[in-house]
Amino acid sequence: MTAAERPILPKLVGERIKRREDPRLITGHATYVDDLKLPGLLHLAFKRSDSAHGVIKNIDTSAAEQMPGVELVMTGKQLAEILGPMPIGTPFPSPDHYAIATDRVRYVGEPVAVVVAADRYLARDAADAIEVDIEELPAVVDPEKAMQGEPAAVHEGFENNLAVPYVPGGTGVDPATMEVDNSALDKAFAEADVNISQRMTNQRLAPNAMEPRGVVAHWEPGKEQITIWSGTQNPHILKTMIAAQLGVGQHQVRAIAPEVGGGFGCKINIYGEEYTAAAISRKLGAPVKWIEDRSEAFMATTHGRDILAYVDLAAKRDGTVTALKLRLIADVGAYNMLLTAAVPTLTMLMLNGTYDIPVVRAELTEVFTNKTPTDAYRGAGRPEATYFVERAFDMLAHELGMDPADVRRKNFIKKDAFPYTTQMGAIYDSGDYETALDRALQNAGWEQLKQERDQARAEGRIVGLGLAYYVEVCGLGPSASLPTGGWEHAGVTIERDGRITATTGSSPHGQGNETTFAQMLAEQFGVAFDDVTILHGDTGVVKQGIGTFGSRSQAVGGTVLMNAGEKVKKKMAKFAAAMLDANEDDLVFENGMISVKGSPGSGKTFAEVASFAYVPVPLPPGVEPGLSDEAFWEPENNTYPFGCHIVMMEIDRETGEPRLTKVVAVDDAGTIINPMIVDGQIHGGLAQGIGQAMIEEVVYDEDGQLVTGSFMDYAIPRADDLPWFEMDNTVTTTPVNPMGAKGVGEAGTLGSTPAVVNAAVDALSPFGVKHVDMMLRPEKLWRLMQGGGA
Amino acid sequence: MEISGEYHFDAPRSAVWAALLDPDALQAAMPGCERFEETGPDAYDITLRVGISAIKGTYEGTVKVTERSPEDSYRLSVDGGGKPGKVQGTALMQLTEDGGGTRVAYSGDIKAQGAIARLGSRLLGGSAKMLIGQFFKEMDKQVKQRAA
Amino acid sequence: MSEKATVSITVNGKVHEEEVEPRLLLVHFLREHLGLTGTHVGCDTSQCGACTVHIDGASAKSCTVFAAQADGSEVTTIEGVGSQDNLHPMQEGFWEEHGLQCGYCTPGMIMSAINLLNENPKPTEKEIREGIAGNLCRCTGYQHIVKAVQYAAEKGVVR
């Protein structure tokens, strides 16, 4: 085909390109962890504690050991001989946490023994046959009582159950010494026209990725190497941690994230089951598999949120907010996991919201209780911050009789004030909050909605409008902000046939990186989308990486991919220049050709240049053979995407059942590579944010028993729980990375939750309701309408 | 979880008291009772096969009668465990004259652990009420048989 | 342990005779015995629908059916719906409209959605949402799934 006959390749970046991943997923040919089969594969099952808190007196494994097909039974004490306590990723002092409890159990579902058997049914039978004798201790369930040391100590050496005793931040706090000066804070509250004061909870949630966790570990005695397949968001971190825990070199570990069925933060942590599988595979020299049941997941996979706040806001009568103070208490459950202690610090960091508030103070305490440990869950700390701030702003609007949009507009950080350093120390990169607000108000028909609401009220219906604005911290981040390292890695190779193969350390689990990254590289090189392949998730193929969390894939993983591509492109230009007898700076890459600027017919195809690069005769001076390079990159700062969510709600007067009648979202994630995928990310976030507001809540009883232990008692949104989402976006690019992309994975969960609760409170305001804690259980709303407390 | 309720017997207090504390009548009235062995005064080892909400299972446990105040009140404690988890319950049983018959009022609480707590807690109250209802109905039969 | 029983189940048009334990779930029969791993397990209380297949033409959650109960039945799994070269209109719809992200719920969702259109070829948005309410998806917020079903309805789905 001559250059003239070659089709003009379509523009790719910014276009709605169908996903590369989908054909295998829609035909049932994708390979998740549970789909893996290896010869001689053995299966693990864990015996878990039914007690929330107690001393292990005895474990009788004799019956289990004698059951057919059982290879091995190990208690926590036996496993502790080959596996030390698990590492965490935060610098706070932390109690020892063994993969399987050794002497005490501290939450319902904590493993007490593990069985290895020939198939999963036999393993489960044998685990059920283990008899555990536990001497009960009082369960620590209420975090505020726990802080007084009541009714028991979860861990020795952590007085009053304080995991993180007291971290102050914001105005008047010296970050170096942690010394606190209250003068500005006290003055602001003393001089305020209006004070808002409210205790609010951001309740505990179960992440519930549809694929439960799972692991296959295969230690090969001859090679002294282990391959571990896991449903993880970060295979390279898994590799590092497994090597450290097994006491082997990193070269002896290969970690693979195959197809991963959603993560939402709960698959960042490296879990006891993964370490146990690795240690047992090594002990037996055989491959082992463990797959989590859903009812196990409710107990054994980290939970999210669970932060309680005492919120105080000071304002002038015109709506100007002069101070904000939050006392945060995080119930972190029984142990510190990888990022447990860090998540509530992100709540602190984001307490300025989108507002130019002169005085912002936060004080954080993290408390151990006898519950499943918490860790990241979609948004991880930022939805909590947004919720507290946006509820407080709505309460202020209500108090002053102002339009909620006007209160926000009055306090926005102005467009020309960026980069803006907040009182909490965040440096917001860029923003144009008013434009997105105006767009949302316009798309929703805000003024008309208000009239509709008032009309409905006049007819005796219970209707409310809710608006919330958010800013989040994404694109994590410089290494100073991440214990794992805040960079990402990419490799780009032009194959000998001219096709491009790239590797990325951003290991996706539904985000569509194989598509978006191929769009970017194809456009960078001027080749067809189908000629670019993105590899990920295998540390044997992808040399280095961090992983997918904190909405960082595009902002960090995307940037480093372009950097690696640029290096290879420059080298490719040298080969092409030699072939074309041209200056490398005069070349253009387009339509699968490399040509001299101004004479498109004169060029060489990608395949021709690649072929020459791998057999370069003669080798151009100053160039090495081959076309492959890699890059590391970390941003200097995080990115701060933002947006506005508006909802309308009607509550059934007879039953208290809330129903959303409108959801409008305007989000600004900076530059967008694939708007279809971005919409999908926001849709999912909206659903989870609405789910938190309306139907999701992890509940423990007073004995520390988990009573929402299955989908029968823990609801996640179903298709008929949600209305049509009306989507739009503005584009404010970030100077932090060359593409200007900010990130979008978590955004939907931030604005939607407070918007829904704001709508509920607005709907119930004729009943004198000023606040209601989530979730919006119909019974709770019904009681409020009867004049009772929630 | 707290439970309370009452049941009316058309029989004098002495007859109801005698039946409620008779091992044979107890065994007959306990839903799904497969084994009932006296291990000491007012103490029994039992095997029950019952379903609590969706979870069916066999429970091994003990039954104890304490705080006996004849024909007036006693405390009944049941403690059992099986594959689906553990259940502990204790109730104060109070007998009073009621017209020509006897009213038995019970109040106490139930604690559950394991799958019963996680999967069945929503329905535990209902299941307990149903099982207690079965117990009294059967006990009523026993009282009537004894009178006959 | 109970005696094994021989079952004969036609899966995606092919007859399989296998010895199974009475307690073996159909989903494990499909996944472990036949290697058809497109059907997934997402819960253990039959709430999530990830395991949805068609038994004798109607959708069923294969985690609530014992393999022995399916003896003599015709079962269709996602692998029998269409191939990458010859996609079923519903699969096409999911691809065109971005009706999936992580893909874990997708096979079950597609099986339910096909069943829906078999019963109601031109559903309203509300009917689609109600029709797939037995299948949980944590990624998409369902909007693009609704569009995928609308796409297939537009094209006209035949079984």
mmCIF file with all atom_site columns, N, CA, C and O in Angstrom, chain B residues 38-51:
data_model
loop_
_atom_site.group_PDB
_atom_site.id
_atom_site.type_symbol
_atom_site.label_atom_id
_atom_site.label_alt_id
_atom_site.label_comp_id
_atom_site.label_asym_id
_atom_site.label_entity_id
_atom_site.label_seq_id
_atom_site.pdbx_PDB_ins_code
_atom_site.Cartn_x
_atom_site.Cartn_y
_atom_site.Cartn_z
_atom_site.occupancy
_atom_site.B_iso_or_equiv
_atom_site.pdbx_formal_charge
_atom_site.auth_seq_id
_atom_site.auth_comp_id
_atom_site.auth_asym_id
_atom_site.auth_atom_id
_atom_site.pdbx_PDB_model_num
ATOM 1  N N  . GLU B 1 38 ? -30.566 -35.925 81.785 1.00 0.00 ? 38 GLU B N  1
ATOM 2  C CA . GLU B 1 38 ? -30.387 -35.221 83.047 1.00 0.00 ? 38 GLU B CA 1
ATOM 3  C C  . GLU B 1 38 ? -28.938 -35.398 83.482 1.00 0.00 ? 38 GLU B C  1
ATOM 4  O O  . GLU B 1 38 ? -28.414 -36.504 83.494 1.00 0.00 ? 38 GLU B O  1
ATOM 5  N N  . THR B 1 39 ? -28.254 -34.325 83.812 1.00 0.00 ? 39 THR B N  1
ATOM 6  C CA . THR B 1 39 ? -26.850 -34.447 84.244 1.00 0.00 ? 39 THR B CA 1
ATOM 7  C C  . THR B 1 39 ? -26.696 -34.046 85.700 1.00 0.00 ? 39 THR B C  1
ATOM 8  O O  . THR B 1 39 ? -25.621 -34.166 86.273 1.00 0.00 ? 39 THR B O  1
ATOM 9  N N  . GLY B 1 40 ? -27.735 -33.531 86.283 1.00 0.00 ? 40 GLY B N  1
ATOM 10 C CA . GLY B 1 40 ? -27.683 -33.125 87.680 1.00 0.00 ? 40 GLY B CA 1
ATOM 11 C C  . GLY B 1 40 ? -29.019 -32.516 88.017 1.00 0.00 ? 40 GLY B C  1
ATOM 12 O O  . GLY B 1 40 ? -29.919 -32.504 87.160 1.00 0.00 ? 40 GLY B O  1
ATOM 13 N N  . PRO B 1 41 ? -29.159 -32.028 89.231 1.00 0.00 ? 41 PRO B N  1
ATOM 14 C CA . PRO B 1 41 ? -30.429 -31.418 89.588 1.00 0.00 ? 41 PRO B CA 1
ATOM 15 C C  . PRO B 1 41 ? -30.686 -30.179 88.727 1.00 0.00 ? 41 PRO B C  1
ATOM 16 O O  . PRO B 1 41 ? -29.831 -29.293 88.650 1.00 0.00 ? 41 PRO B O  1
ATOM 17 N N  . ASP B 1 42 ? -31.802 -30.208 88.019 1.00 0.00 ? 42 ASP B N  1
ATOM 18 C CA . ASP B 1 42 ? -32.191 -29.074 87.171 1.00 0.00 ? 42 ASP B CA 1
ATOM 19 C C  . ASP B 1 42 ? -31.179 -28.742 86.070 1.00 0.00 ? 42 ASP B C  1
ATOM 20 O O  . ASP B 1 42 ? -31.080 -27.601 85.635 1.00 0.00 ? 42 ASP B O  1
ATOM 21 N N  . ALA B 1 43 ? -30.408 -29.733 85.647 1.00 0.00 ? 43 ALA B N  1
ATOM 22 C CA . ALA B 1 43 ? -29.443 -29.495 84.566 1.00 0.00 ? 43 ALA B CA 1
ATOM 23 C C  . ALA B 1 43 ? -29.534 -30.641 83.562 1.00 0.00 ? 43 ALA B C  1
ATOM 24 O O  . ALA B 1 43 ? -29.611 -31.814 83.956 1.00 0.00 ? 43 ALA B O  1
ATOM 25 N N  . TYR B 1 44 ? -29.533 -30.303 82.279 1.00 0.00 ? 44 TYR B N  1
ATOM 26 C CA . TYR B 1 44 ? -29.719 -31.313 81.242 1.00 0.00 ? 44 TYR B CA 1
ATOM 27 C C  . TYR B 1 44 ? -28.777 -31.036 80.076 1.00 0.00 ? 44 TYR B C  1
ATOM 28 O O  . TYR B 1 44 ? -28.484 -29.891 79.762 1.00 0.00 ? 44 TYR B O  1
ATOM 29 N N  . ASP B 1 45 ? -28.339 -32.148 79.453 1.00 0.00 ? 45 ASP B N  1
ATOM 30 C CA . ASP B 1 45 ? -27.640 -32.018 78.177 1.00 0.00 ? 45 ASP B CA 1
ATOM 31 C C  . ASP B 1 45 ? -28.652 -32.297 77.079 1.00 0.00 ? 45 ASP B C  1
ATOM 32 O O  . ASP B 1 45 ? -29.418 -33.254 77.183 1.00 0.00 ? 45 ASP B O  1
ATOM 33 N N  . ILE B 1 46 ? -28.612 -31.479 76.042 1.00 0.00 ? 46 ILE B N  1
ATOM 34 C CA . ILE B 1 46 ? -29.623 -31.670 75.003 1.00 0.00 ? 46 ILE B CA 1
ATOM 35 C C  . ILE B 1 46 ? -29.018 -31.630 73.601 1.00 0.00 ? 46 ILE B C  1
ATOM 36 O O  . ILE B 1 46 ? -27.916 -31.102 73.387 1.00 0.00 ? 46 ILE B O  1
ATOM 37 N N  . THR B 1 47 ? -29.733 -32.229 72.669 1.00 0.00 ? 47 THR B N  1
ATOM 38 C CA . THR B 1 47 ? -29.423 -32.066 71.249 1.00 0.00 ? 47 THR B CA 1
ATOM 39 C C  . THR B 1 47 ? -30.705 -31.576 70.578 1.00 0.00 ? 47 THR B C  1
ATOM 40 O O  . THR B 1 47 ? -31.749 -32.214 70.706 1.00 0.00 ? 47 THR B O  1
ATOM 41 N N  . LEU B 1 48 ? -30.586 -30.440 69.912 1.00 0.00 ? 48 LEU B N  1
ATOM 42 C CA . LEU B 1 48 ? -31.746 -29.881 69.227 1.00 0.00 ? 48 LEU B CA 1
ATOM 43 C C  . LEU B 1 48 ? -31.447 -29.804 67.740 1.00 0.00 ? 48 LEU B C  1
ATOM 44 O O  . LEU B 1 48 ? -30.338 -29.464 67.342 1.00 0.00 ? 48 LEU B O  1
ATOM 45 N N  . ARG B 1 49 ? -32.463 -30.092 66.958 1.00 0.00 ? 49 ARG B N  1
ATOM 46 C CA . ARG B 1 49 ? -32.313 -29.901 65.514 1.00 0.00 ? 49 ARG B CA 1
ATOM 47 C C  . ARG B 1 49 ? -33.378 -28.896 65.086 1.00 0.00 ? 49 ARG B C  1
ATOM 48 O O  . ARG B 1 49 ? -34.566 -29.213 65.050 1.00 0.00 ? 49 ARG B O  1
ATOM 49 N N  . VAL B 1 50 ? -32.940 -27.664 64.849 1.00 0.00 ? 50 VAL B N  1
ATOM 50 C CA . VAL B 1 50 ? -33.905 -26.609 64.522 1.00 0.00 ? 50 VAL B CA 1
ATOM 51 C C  . VAL B 1 50 ? -33.383 -25.707 63.412 1.00 0.00 ? 50 VAL B C  1
ATOM 52 O O  . VAL B 1 50 ? -32.183 -25.658 63.151 1.00 0.00 ? 50 VAL B O  1
ATOM 53 N N  . GLY B 1 51 ? -34.315 -25.005 62.805 1.00 0.00 ? 51 GLY B N  1
ATOM 54 C CA . GLY B 1 51 ? -33.935 -24.010 61.814 1.00 0.00 ? 51 GLY B CA 1
ATOM 55 C C  . GLY B 1 51 ? -34.183 -22.626 62.384 1.00 0.00 ? 51 GLY B C  1
ATOM 56 O O  . GLY B 1 51 ? -35.245 -22.356 62.926 1.00 0.00 ? 51 GLY B O  1
#
